[in-house]
Amino acid sequence: MSHLMNTYARLPVAFTHGDGAWIHDEAGKRYLDALSGIAVSTLGHNHPRLVKAIAEQAGRVLHTSNVYRIPLQERLADRLAALSGMDEVFFSNSGCEANEAAIKLARFHGHRKGIELPTIIVMENAFHGRTLATLSATGNRKVQAGFEPLVSGFVRVPYKDIDAIRSVAEHNHNVVAVMLEMIQGEGGINIADDRFQRELREICDQRGWLLICDEVQCGVGRTGQWFGWQHAGVQPDVMTLAKGLGSGVPIGACLTAGLAKGLFGPGNHGSTFGGNPLACAAGLTTLEVIESDGLMANAEEVGAAIRKGFAEALAGVPGVVDIRGRGLMLGIELDRPCGVLVGKALEAGVLINVTAERVVRLLPPLIFSKDDAQALVSLLAPVVRDFLAQ
Ligand code: PMP
C-alpha cells in the first residue's frame, strides 16, 4: 500500500525520460505528450537550453532569501512587464498562490476605498486553485464540497454574461474586482469573446474595479499570444501566471498595473521560495526560447493544423459536438461523459485528459511540430471514434 495521500485518481504509469513532445515510461513504451502536464512543459521534455540554464544556476546559488536582492527575479519581472504592459510582479511558486495574492490585492484595494466587505465577481465553471480562498473563487461545487465554510466575499455570475455583471454592479456596492480566465481551462476550453472582454474592461474602468485575469493555464504563449487577453487587447489590472512560466520548474507570478499598482508595500505579502533564482532562470529561459524559436507562431499554426486534422478525421461522426480552442489550448467536446478516453488514449500512446466531463483537452508543448500534430490526430481520432461508436 502506498503511503501517498489518496488525492489523485492516478493512472498506473510512471515516466522516466522524455525528448521534445515524446515521453517514455518505465517499460520503455513511448507516448506523444499532448498534455504537457496540463500546460506545464512549455518547451517539451529535455530542452537543451532549459537543462543548461537550470544546471548552471544550480551550480551558482539555489536560493538565499527574499530579504536580499535577487537579480534574476528583477530580470524576469522586467521581461514580463515588457511583454505584458504590466508594472510590478510578485513571484510565488504556483497558480493558486498567485491567485491568493490577486485576491488579497483586490481586498486591499477595497479597503483603501473604504469598502469594509470587499467582494469579487467570479465566474461559473472558473478554476482558480485549491487553497481555501481560490477554491471559494472556483466555480465548481465538486472542488468546494466538504470544505465549507468557504471564504466569503465572492459573488458568482455565468461566464461571459455582461448583463449579469451589470446587474450585480447595480445591487452590490461592495464589488471591488472581477476575476476570470479569458479562456477557461478546467471549465472546458471556453473562450470569452472580444466584445465581452472590452465591455468588461469598460465597466471596471467606470466603477474603479480591478480586472483580474487568471492566465495560469492560457498564458505564456500557449494561445498564440503571450497572454490570453492580448487577443482582444484588453489590459488587466492584475494578471496571474504559473504552470508554463517555468516549463516544469515551479514558479508563479502576480502582476499589477493601473489601480492595482503600488498597493502592496513591505510586510503586506511574501513567500519563502517565491521567485528563487532556479525558478527565475527557468522562467527567463522559457520566455527567451518562446521568442527566439517563434513558438507563439508555431502554437497558432500547429494548433490550427490539429483542429483541422480532427475536424476532418471526425467529420460526420455522431457525438462530436465541437472542436475549439486557440493556439495549443484545444478542446474536443463530445455529447457524453468521456473520462474513459484518458486511459484508452494512454493505451494508444497519447497523453491527454478530459475536463468538464465531456471535453477532451489538448495542451501540447509549444514545440509541437506539424508531424507531431499529424501523429496526434492519427493516434487519437480512432480512439474517439471507437468510443463514440459503442
Ligand atoms: N488557475 C487556473 C486557470 C488553473 O488552470 C489552475 C490549475 N489547473 C490554477 C489556477 C491552480 O494552479 P496550481 O495548481 O499551480 O495551484
CSV table of C-alpha atoms and ligand atoms in Angstrom, one decimal:
chain,number,residue,atom,x,y,z
A,1,MET,CA,0.0,0.0,0.0
A,2,SER,CA,1.2,3.4,-0.9
A,3,HIS,CA,1.9,6.0,1.8
A,4,LEU,CA,0.9,8.8,-0.5
A,5,MET,CA,-2.3,10.6,0.5
A,6,ASN,CA,-5.0,9.5,-1.9
A,7,THR,CA,-5.7,12.8,-3.5
A,8,TYR,CA,-5.4,11.9,-7.2
A,9,ALA,CA,-7.0,9.2,-9.3
A,10,ARG,CA,-3.6,8.3,-10.8
A,11,LEU,CA,-3.1,6.2,-13.9
A,12,PRO,CA,-0.8,3.3,-13.4
A,13,VAL,CA,2.1,4.6,-15.4
A,14,ALA,CA,5.3,6.4,-14.5
A,15,PHE,CA,7.6,8.2,-16.8
A,16,THR,CA,11.4,8.1,-16.8
A,17,HIS,CA,12.5,10.4,-19.5
A,18,GLY,CA,11.4,12.4,-22.5
A,19,ASP,CA,12.5,14.3,-25.6
A,20,GLY,CA,10.6,17.1,-27.1
A,21,ALA,CA,6.9,16.1,-27.4
A,22,TRP,CA,7.6,12.4,-26.6
A,23,ILE,CA,8.0,10.7,-23.3
A,24,HIS,CA,8.9,7.2,-22.2
A,25,ASP,CA,7.5,5.1,-19.4
A,26,GLU,CA,9.3,2.6,-17.1
A,27,ALA,CA,8.6,-0.3,-19.5
A,28,GLY,CA,10.1,1.6,-22.4
A,29,LYS,CA,6.8,2.5,-24.1
A,30,ARG,CA,6.8,5.8,-25.9
A,31,TYR,CA,3.9,8.3,-25.7
A,32,LEU,CA,3.1,11.5,-27.5
A,33,ASP,CA,2.6,14.2,-24.9
A,34,ALA,CA,-0.4,16.2,-25.9
A,35,LEU,CA,-1.0,17.5,-22.3
A,36,SER,CA,2.4,18.7,-21.1
A,37,GLY,CA,1.5,18.1,-17.5
A,38,ILE,CA,-1.6,20.4,-18.1
A,39,ALA,CA,0.1,23.3,-19.8
A,40,VAL,CA,3.3,23.0,-17.8
A,41,SER,CA,6.2,21.8,-20.0
A,42,THR,CA,6.1,24.7,-22.5
A,43,LEU,CA,9.4,23.7,-24.1
A,44,GLY,CA,8.7,20.0,-24.1
A,45,HIS,CA,10.9,17.5,-22.4
A,46,ASN,CA,14.7,17.7,-22.0
A,47,HIS,CA,15.0,21.0,-23.9
A,48,PRO,CA,18.8,21.6,-24.1
A,49,ARG,CA,18.7,25.3,-23.4
A,50,LEU,CA,16.4,24.9,-20.4
A,51,VAL,CA,18.5,22.0,-19.0
A,52,LYS,CA,21.7,24.1,-19.4
A,53,ALA,CA,20.2,27.2,-17.7
A,54,ILE,CA,18.9,25.1,-14.7
A,55,ALA,CA,22.2,23.3,-14.3
A,56,GLU,CA,24.2,26.4,-14.5
A,57,GLN,CA,22.1,28.2,-11.9
A,58,ALA,CA,22.1,25.2,-9.6
A,59,GLY,CA,25.9,25.4,-9.6
A,60,ARG,CA,25.8,29.0,-8.5
A,61,VAL,CA,23.1,29.5,-6.0
A,62,LEU,CA,19.8,27.7,-5.5
A,63,HIS,CA,18.2,30.2,-3.2
A,64,THR,CA,19.0,32.6,-0.4
A,65,SER,CA,16.0,34.6,0.7
A,66,ASN,CA,13.7,37.4,-0.4
A,67,VAL,CA,15.3,39.5,2.3
A,68,TYR,CA,18.1,40.1,-0.3
A,69,ARG,CA,18.0,41.4,-3.8
A,70,ILE,CA,17.6,38.6,-6.4
A,71,PRO,CA,18.8,40.0,-9.8
A,72,LEU,CA,17.3,37.1,-11.7
A,73,GLN,CA,13.9,38.0,-10.2
A,74,GLU,CA,14.4,41.6,-11.3
A,75,ARG,CA,15.3,40.5,-14.8
A,76,LEU,CA,12.3,38.2,-15.1
A,77,ALA,CA,10.0,40.9,-13.7
A,78,ASP,CA,11.4,43.3,-16.3
A,79,ARG,CA,10.8,40.8,-19.1
A,80,LEU,CA,7.3,40.0,-18.0
A,81,ALA,CA,6.5,43.7,-17.7
A,82,ALA,CA,7.8,44.4,-21.2
A,83,LEU,CA,5.7,41.6,-22.7
A,84,SER,CA,2.5,42.4,-20.9
A,85,GLY,CA,2.5,46.2,-20.2
A,86,MET,CA,2.1,45.4,-16.5
A,87,ASP,CA,4.1,47.3,-14.0
A,88,GLU,CA,5.0,45.2,-10.9
A,89,VAL,CA,5.5,41.5,-10.3
A,90,PHE,CA,5.2,39.4,-7.1
A,91,PHE,CA,6.6,35.8,-7.5
A,92,SER,CA,5.0,32.8,-6.0
A,93,ASN,CA,5.5,29.0,-6.5
A,94,SER,CA,2.2,28.0,-8.0
A,95,GLY,CA,-1.0,29.2,-9.6
A,96,CYS,CA,-3.2,29.2,-6.5
A,97,GLU,CA,-0.6,31.2,-4.6
A,98,ALA,CA,-0.5,33.8,-7.5
A,99,ASN,CA,-4.3,34.0,-7.2
A,100,GLU,CA,-4.2,34.3,-3.5
A,101,ALA,CA,-2.0,37.4,-4.0
A,102,ALA,CA,-4.5,38.7,-6.5
A,103,ILE,CA,-7.4,38.2,-4.1
A,104,LYS,CA,-5.5,39.9,-1.3
A,105,LEU,CA,-4.7,42.8,-3.6
A,106,ALA,CA,-8.4,43.2,-4.5
A,107,ARG,CA,-9.4,43.3,-0.8
A,108,PHE,CA,-6.6,45.7,-0.1
A,109,HIS,CA,-7.9,47.9,-2.9
A,110,GLY,CA,-11.4,47.8,-1.5
A,111,HIS,CA,-10.3,48.8,2.0
A,112,ARG,CA,-8.4,51.7,0.5
A,113,LYS,CA,-11.7,52.9,-0.9
A,114,GLY,CA,-13.4,52.5,2.4
A,115,ILE,CA,-15.3,49.3,1.5
A,116,GLU,CA,-15.3,47.1,4.6
A,117,LEU,CA,-16.5,43.9,3.0
A,118,PRO,CA,-14.9,43.8,-0.4
A,119,THR,CA,-16.5,41.5,-2.9
A,120,ILE,CA,-15.0,39.9,-6.1
A,121,ILE,CA,-17.2,38.9,-9.0
A,122,VAL,CA,-16.2,35.4,-10.2
A,123,MET,CA,-17.5,33.1,-13.0
A,124,GLU,CA,-19.4,29.9,-13.2
A,125,ASN,CA,-17.1,27.0,-14.2
A,126,ALA,CA,-14.0,29.0,-13.3
A,127,PHE,CA,-11.0,27.3,-11.8
A,128,HIS,CA,-8.5,29.3,-9.6
A,129,GLY,CA,-7.0,26.7,-7.4
A,130,ARG,CA,-7.5,24.5,-4.3
A,131,THR,CA,-6.3,26.7,-1.4
A,132,LEU,CA,-9.3,27.9,0.6
A,133,ALA,CA,-9.7,31.4,-1.0
A,134,THR,CA,-9.1,30.1,-4.5
A,135,LEU,CA,-11.4,27.1,-4.2
A,136,SER,CA,-14.0,29.5,-3.0
A,137,ALA,CA,-13.5,31.6,-6.1
A,138,THR,CA,-13.6,28.4,-8.2
A,139,GLY,CA,-17.0,27.8,-9.9
A,140,ASN,CA,-17.1,24.0,-9.4
A,141,ARG,CA,-19.1,22.6,-6.5
A,142,LYS,CA,-17.1,19.4,-6.6
A,143,VAL,CA,-14.0,21.3,-5.7
A,144,GLN,CA,-15.7,23.0,-2.8
A,145,ALA,CA,-17.8,20.2,-1.3
A,146,GLY,CA,-16.9,19.3,2.2
A,147,PHE,CA,-14.7,22.3,2.8
A,148,GLU,CA,-17.4,24.7,3.9
A,149,PRO,CA,-17.4,27.3,5.3
A,150,LEU,CA,-16.0,28.8,2.2
A,151,VAL,CA,-14.2,32.1,2.1
A,152,SER,CA,-16.7,34.9,1.8
A,153,GLY,CA,-16.6,37.9,-0.5
A,154,PHE,CA,-17.2,36.2,-3.8
A,155,VAL,CA,-20.3,36.6,-6.0
A,156,ARG,CA,-20.8,34.4,-9.0
A,157,VAL,CA,-22.1,35.1,-12.5
A,158,PRO,CA,-22.5,33.0,-15.6
A,159,TYR,CA,-19.3,33.1,-17.8
A,160,LYS,CA,-19.4,35.8,-20.5
A,161,ASP,CA,-22.6,37.3,-19.2
A,162,ILE,CA,-22.1,41.1,-19.2
A,163,ASP,CA,-25.7,41.8,-18.2
A,164,ALA,CA,-25.3,39.7,-15.1
A,165,ILE,CA,-22.2,41.7,-14.2
A,166,ARG,CA,-24.1,45.0,-14.7
A,167,SER,CA,-26.9,43.7,-12.5
A,168,VAL,CA,-24.5,42.9,-9.7
A,169,ALA,CA,-22.9,46.3,-10.1
A,170,GLU,CA,-26.3,48.0,-9.5
A,171,HIS,CA,-27.2,46.0,-6.4
A,172,ASN,CA,-23.9,45.3,-4.7
A,173,HIS,CA,-21.8,48.3,-3.7
A,174,ASN,CA,-19.1,46.1,-2.2
A,175,VAL,CA,-17.7,44.9,-5.5
A,176,VAL,CA,-14.0,45.8,-5.9
A,177,ALA,CA,-12.9,43.4,-8.7
A,178,VAL,CA,-13.8,40.9,-11.4
A,179,MET,CA,-11.7,37.8,-11.6
A,180,LEU,CA,-11.8,35.4,-14.6
A,181,GLU,CA,-9.9,33.3,-17.1
A,182,MET,CA,-10.2,34.8,-20.6
A,183,ILE,CA,-10.1,31.2,-21.8
A,184,GLN,CA,-11.4,28.7,-19.2
A,185,GLY,CA,-9.3,25.6,-19.0
A,186,GLU,CA,-10.8,23.3,-16.4
A,187,GLY,CA,-14.2,24.7,-17.3
A,188,GLY,CA,-13.9,23.0,-20.8
A,189,ILE,CA,-11.9,25.4,-23.1
A,190,ASN,CA,-14.4,28.2,-23.1
A,191,ILE,CA,-13.4,31.4,-24.8
A,192,ALA,CA,-14.6,34.8,-23.7
A,193,ASP,CA,-15.4,36.8,-26.9
A,194,ASP,CA,-13.6,40.1,-27.6
A,195,ARG,CA,-16.7,42.2,-27.2
A,196,PHE,CA,-17.4,40.8,-23.7
A,197,GLN,CA,-13.8,41.5,-22.7
A,198,ARG,CA,-14.0,45.1,-23.9
A,199,GLU,CA,-17.3,45.7,-22.2
A,200,LEU,CA,-16.0,44.2,-19.0
A,201,ARG,CA,-12.9,46.5,-19.1
A,202,GLU,CA,-15.3,49.5,-19.6
A,203,ILE,CA,-17.4,48.5,-16.5
A,204,CYS,CA,-14.2,48.0,-14.4
A,205,ASP,CA,-13.0,51.5,-15.5
A,206,GLN,CA,-16.3,53.1,-14.7
A,207,ARG,CA,-16.6,51.5,-11.3
A,208,GLY,CA,-13.0,51.6,-10.2
A,209,TRP,CA,-12.9,47.7,-10.1
A,210,LEU,CA,-9.8,45.7,-10.7
A,211,LEU,CA,-9.9,43.4,-13.7
A,212,ILE,CA,-8.0,40.3,-12.6
A,213,CYS,CA,-7.1,37.8,-15.4
A,214,ASP,CA,-6.1,34.3,-14.3
A,215,GLU,CA,-3.7,33.4,-17.1
A,216,VAL,CA,-2.3,30.3,-15.2
A,217,GLN,CA,-3.4,27.9,-17.9
A,218,CYS,CA,-3.8,30.0,-21.0
A,219,GLY,CA,-0.8,32.4,-20.5
A,220,VAL,CA,2.8,32.3,-21.6
A,221,GLY,CA,2.4,31.9,-25.4
A,222,ARG,CA,0.1,28.9,-25.4
A,223,THR,CA,-2.8,30.6,-27.3
A,224,GLY,CA,-0.5,32.2,-29.9
A,225,GLN,CA,-0.2,35.5,-27.9
A,226,TRP,CA,1.9,35.9,-24.8
A,227,PHE,CA,-1.3,36.2,-22.8
A,228,GLY,CA,-5.0,35.3,-23.5
A,229,TRP,CA,-6.3,38.8,-23.0
A,230,GLN,CA,-4.0,40.1,-25.8
A,231,HIS,CA,-6.3,38.6,-28.4
A,232,ALA,CA,-8.9,41.3,-27.5
A,233,GLY,CA,-6.3,43.9,-26.5
A,234,VAL,CA,-7.9,44.4,-23.0
A,235,GLN,CA,-5.3,45.2,-20.4
A,236,PRO,CA,-6.0,43.8,-16.9
A,237,ASP,CA,-5.1,45.5,-13.6
A,238,VAL,CA,-3.9,42.2,-12.2
A,239,MET,CA,-2.7,39.1,-14.0
A,240,THR,CA,-1.6,35.8,-12.6
A,241,LEU,CA,0.7,33.2,-14.2
A,242,ALA,CA,2.2,29.9,-13.2
A,243,LYS,CA,2.2,26.4,-15.0
A,244,GLY,CA,4.0,27.1,-18.3
A,245,LEU,CA,6.1,30.0,-17.0
A,246,GLY,CA,8.9,27.7,-15.7
A,247,SER,CA,8.4,25.0,-18.3
A,248,GLY,CA,8.2,22.4,-15.5
A,249,VAL,CA,10.0,24.2,-12.7
A,250,PRO,CA,7.5,25.6,-10.1
A,251,ILE,CA,7.0,29.3,-10.4
A,252,GLY,CA,4.0,31.6,-10.2
A,253,ALA,CA,3.6,35.3,-10.6
A,254,CYS,CA,1.0,38.0,-9.8
A,255,LEU,CA,1.4,41.2,-11.9
A,256,THR,CA,-0.2,44.5,-11.3
A,257,ALA,CA,-0.9,47.7,-13.3
A,258,GLY,CA,-3.4,50.6,-13.2
A,259,LEU,CA,-5.3,50.8,-9.9
A,260,ALA,CA,-3.5,47.7,-8.6
A,261,LYS,CA,0.0,49.1,-9.0
A,262,GLY,CA,1.8,50.1,-5.8
A,263,LEU,CA,-0.9,48.7,-3.4
A,264,PHE,CA,1.4,46.4,-1.6
A,265,GLY,CA,4.4,47.5,0.4
A,266,PRO,CA,6.9,45.7,2.6
A,267,GLY,CA,5.2,43.4,5.0
A,268,ASN,CA,1.9,43.1,3.0
A,269,HIS,CA,2.8,39.8,1.4
A,270,GLY,CA,5.6,37.2,1.0
A,271,SER,CA,6.7,33.7,0.1
A,272,THR,CA,9.9,31.9,1.2
A,273,PHE,CA,10.6,30.2,-2.1
A,274,GLY,CA,8.7,32.6,-4.4
A,275,GLY,CA,11.0,33.8,-7.2
A,276,ASN,CA,14.0,31.7,-6.2
A,277,PRO,CA,16.9,32.0,-8.6
A,278,LEU,CA,16.5,28.5,-10.0
A,279,ALA,CA,12.8,29.1,-10.9
A,280,CYS,CA,13.6,32.5,-12.3
A,281,ALA,CA,16.4,31.1,-14.5
A,282,ALA,CA,13.8,28.6,-15.8
A,283,GLY,CA,11.3,31.3,-16.4
A,284,LEU,CA,13.7,33.6,-18.2
A,285,THR,CA,14.9,30.8,-20.4
A,286,THR,CA,11.3,29.7,-21.2
A,287,LEU,CA,10.5,33.2,-22.4
A,288,GLU,CA,13.7,33.5,-24.3
A,289,VAL,CA,13.1,30.3,-26.2
A,290,ILE,CA,9.5,31.1,-26.9
A,291,GLU,CA,10.7,34.3,-28.5
A,292,SER,CA,13.8,33.1,-30.3
A,293,ASP,CA,12.2,30.0,-31.7
A,294,GLY,CA,8.9,31.6,-32.8
A,295,LEU,CA,6.9,29.3,-30.6
A,296,MET,CA,3.8,31.5,-30.5
A,297,ALA,CA,3.5,31.5,-34.2
A,298,ASN,CA,4.2,27.7,-34.0
A,299,ALA,CA,1.4,27.4,-31.5
A,300,GLU,CA,-1.0,29.2,-33.8
A,301,GLU,CA,0.0,27.2,-36.9
A,302,VAL,CA,0.2,23.8,-35.3
A,303,GLY,CA,-3.0,24.4,-33.2
A,304,ALA,CA,-4.8,25.2,-36.5
A,305,ALA,CA,-3.4,22.0,-38.0
A,306,ILE,CA,-4.6,19.9,-35.1
A,307,ARG,CA,-8.1,21.5,-35.3
A,308,LYS,CA,-8.3,20.9,-39.0
A,309,GLY,CA,-7.0,17.3,-38.6
A,310,PHE,CA,-9.6,16.4,-36.1
A,311,ALA,CA,-12.3,18.2,-38.0
A,312,GLU,CA,-11.5,16.0,-41.0
A,313,ALA,CA,-10.9,12.8,-39.1
A,314,LEU,CA,-14.1,13.2,-37.0
A,315,ALA,CA,-16.3,14.7,-39.8
A,316,GLY,CA,-19.8,13.3,-39.6
A,317,VAL,CA,-19.1,11.2,-36.5
A,318,PRO,CA,-22.2,11.4,-34.3
A,319,GLY,CA,-21.4,12.6,-30.8
A,320,VAL,CA,-18.8,15.2,-31.7
A,321,VAL,CA,-20.3,18.5,-30.5
A,322,ASP,CA,-17.4,21.0,-31.1
A,323,ILE,CA,-13.7,21.2,-31.8
A,324,ARG,CA,-12.4,24.5,-30.5
A,325,GLY,CA,-9.6,26.4,-28.9
A,326,ARG,CA,-6.8,29.0,-29.5
A,327,GLY,CA,-3.3,28.0,-30.4
A,328,LEU,CA,-2.3,24.9,-28.5
A,329,MET,CA,-5.1,25.1,-26.0
A,330,LEU,CA,-7.7,22.9,-27.5
A,331,GLY,CA,-10.9,21.0,-26.7
A,332,ILE,CA,-13.0,18.4,-28.4
A,333,GLU,CA,-16.4,18.4,-26.9
A,334,LEU,CA,-18.5,15.3,-27.1
A,335,ASP,CA,-22.1,14.7,-26.3
A,336,ARG,CA,-21.5,12.4,-23.3
A,337,PRO,CA,-19.1,12.0,-20.4
A,338,CYS,CA,-15.8,10.6,-21.8
A,339,GLY,CA,-13.4,10.3,-18.9
A,340,VAL,CA,-12.5,6.7,-20.0
A,341,LEU,CA,-10.8,8.2,-23.1
A,342,VAL,CA,-7.8,9.2,-20.9
A,343,GLY,CA,-7.0,5.5,-20.3
A,344,LYS,CA,-7.8,4.5,-23.8
A,345,ALA,CA,-5.6,7.2,-25.2
A,346,LEU,CA,-2.8,6.1,-22.9
A,347,GLU,CA,-3.0,2.6,-24.3
A,348,ALA,CA,-2.8,4.1,-27.8
A,349,GLY,CA,0.3,6.0,-26.7
A,350,VAL,CA,-1.0,9.6,-26.2
A,351,LEU,CA,-1.3,11.7,-23.1
A,352,ILE,CA,-4.5,13.8,-22.9
A,353,ASN,CA,-7.1,14.5,-20.3
A,354,VAL,CA,-10.8,15.2,-20.1
A,355,THR,CA,-12.3,18.2,-18.4
A,356,ALA,CA,-15.8,19.3,-17.7
A,357,GLU,CA,-16.7,15.6,-18.1
A,358,ARG,CA,-17.3,15.8,-21.8
A,359,VAL,CA,-14.3,17.8,-23.2
A,360,VAL,CA,-11.1,16.1,-24.4
A,361,ARG,CA,-8.4,18.6,-23.5
A,362,LEU,CA,-5.2,19.0,-25.5
A,363,LEU,CA,-2.4,21.2,-24.2
A,364,PRO,CA,0.7,20.1,-26.1
A,365,PRO,CA,4.1,21.7,-25.5
A,366,LEU,CA,4.7,24.7,-27.7
A,367,ILE,CA,7.5,23.0,-29.5
A,368,PHE,CA,4.8,20.6,-31.0
A,369,SER,CA,5.6,20.1,-34.7
A,370,LYS,CA,3.3,19.6,-37.7
A,371,ASP,CA,4.4,16.0,-37.7
A,372,ASP,CA,3.5,15.7,-34.0
A,373,ALA,CA,0.1,17.2,-34.9
A,374,GLN,CA,-0.4,14.6,-37.6
A,375,ALA,CA,0.7,11.8,-35.2
A,376,LEU,CA,-1.7,13.1,-32.6
A,377,VAL,CA,-4.7,13.0,-35.0
A,378,SER,CA,-3.8,9.5,-36.3
A,379,LEU,CA,-3.4,8.1,-32.8
A,380,LEU,CA,-6.3,9.8,-31.1
A,381,ALA,CA,-9.1,10.1,-33.7
A,382,PRO,CA,-9.6,6.4,-33.9
A,383,VAL,CA,-9.9,6.2,-30.1
A,384,VAL,CA,-12.5,8.9,-30.1
A,385,ARG,CA,-14.4,7.3,-33.0
A,386,ASP,CA,-14.4,3.8,-31.4
A,387,PHE,CA,-15.6,5.3,-28.1
A,388,LEU,CA,-18.5,7.1,-29.8
A,389,ALA,CA,-19.4,4.0,-31.8
A,390,GLN,CA,-20.1,2.0,-28.7
B,1,PMP,N1,-5.8,28.9,-12.3
B,1,PMP,C1,-6.0,28.1,-13.4
B,1,PMP,C2,-6.7,28.8,-14.5
B,1,PMP,C3,-5.6,26.8,-13.4
B,1,PMP,O1,-5.9,26.1,-14.5
B,1,PMP,C4,-5.0,26.2,-12.3
B,1,PMP,C5,-4.5,24.8,-12.3
B,1,PMP,N2,-5.3,23.9,-13.1
B,1,PMP,C6,-4.8,27.0,-11.2
B,1,PMP,C7,-5.2,28.3,-11.2
B,1,PMP,C8,-4.1,26.5,-10.0
B,1,PMP,O2,-2.7,26.3,-10.2
B,1,PMP,P1,-1.8,25.5,-9.2
B,1,PMP,O3,-2.2,24.1,-9.3
B,1,PMP,O4,-0.4,25.7,-9.7
B,1,PMP,O5,-2.0,26.0,-7.8
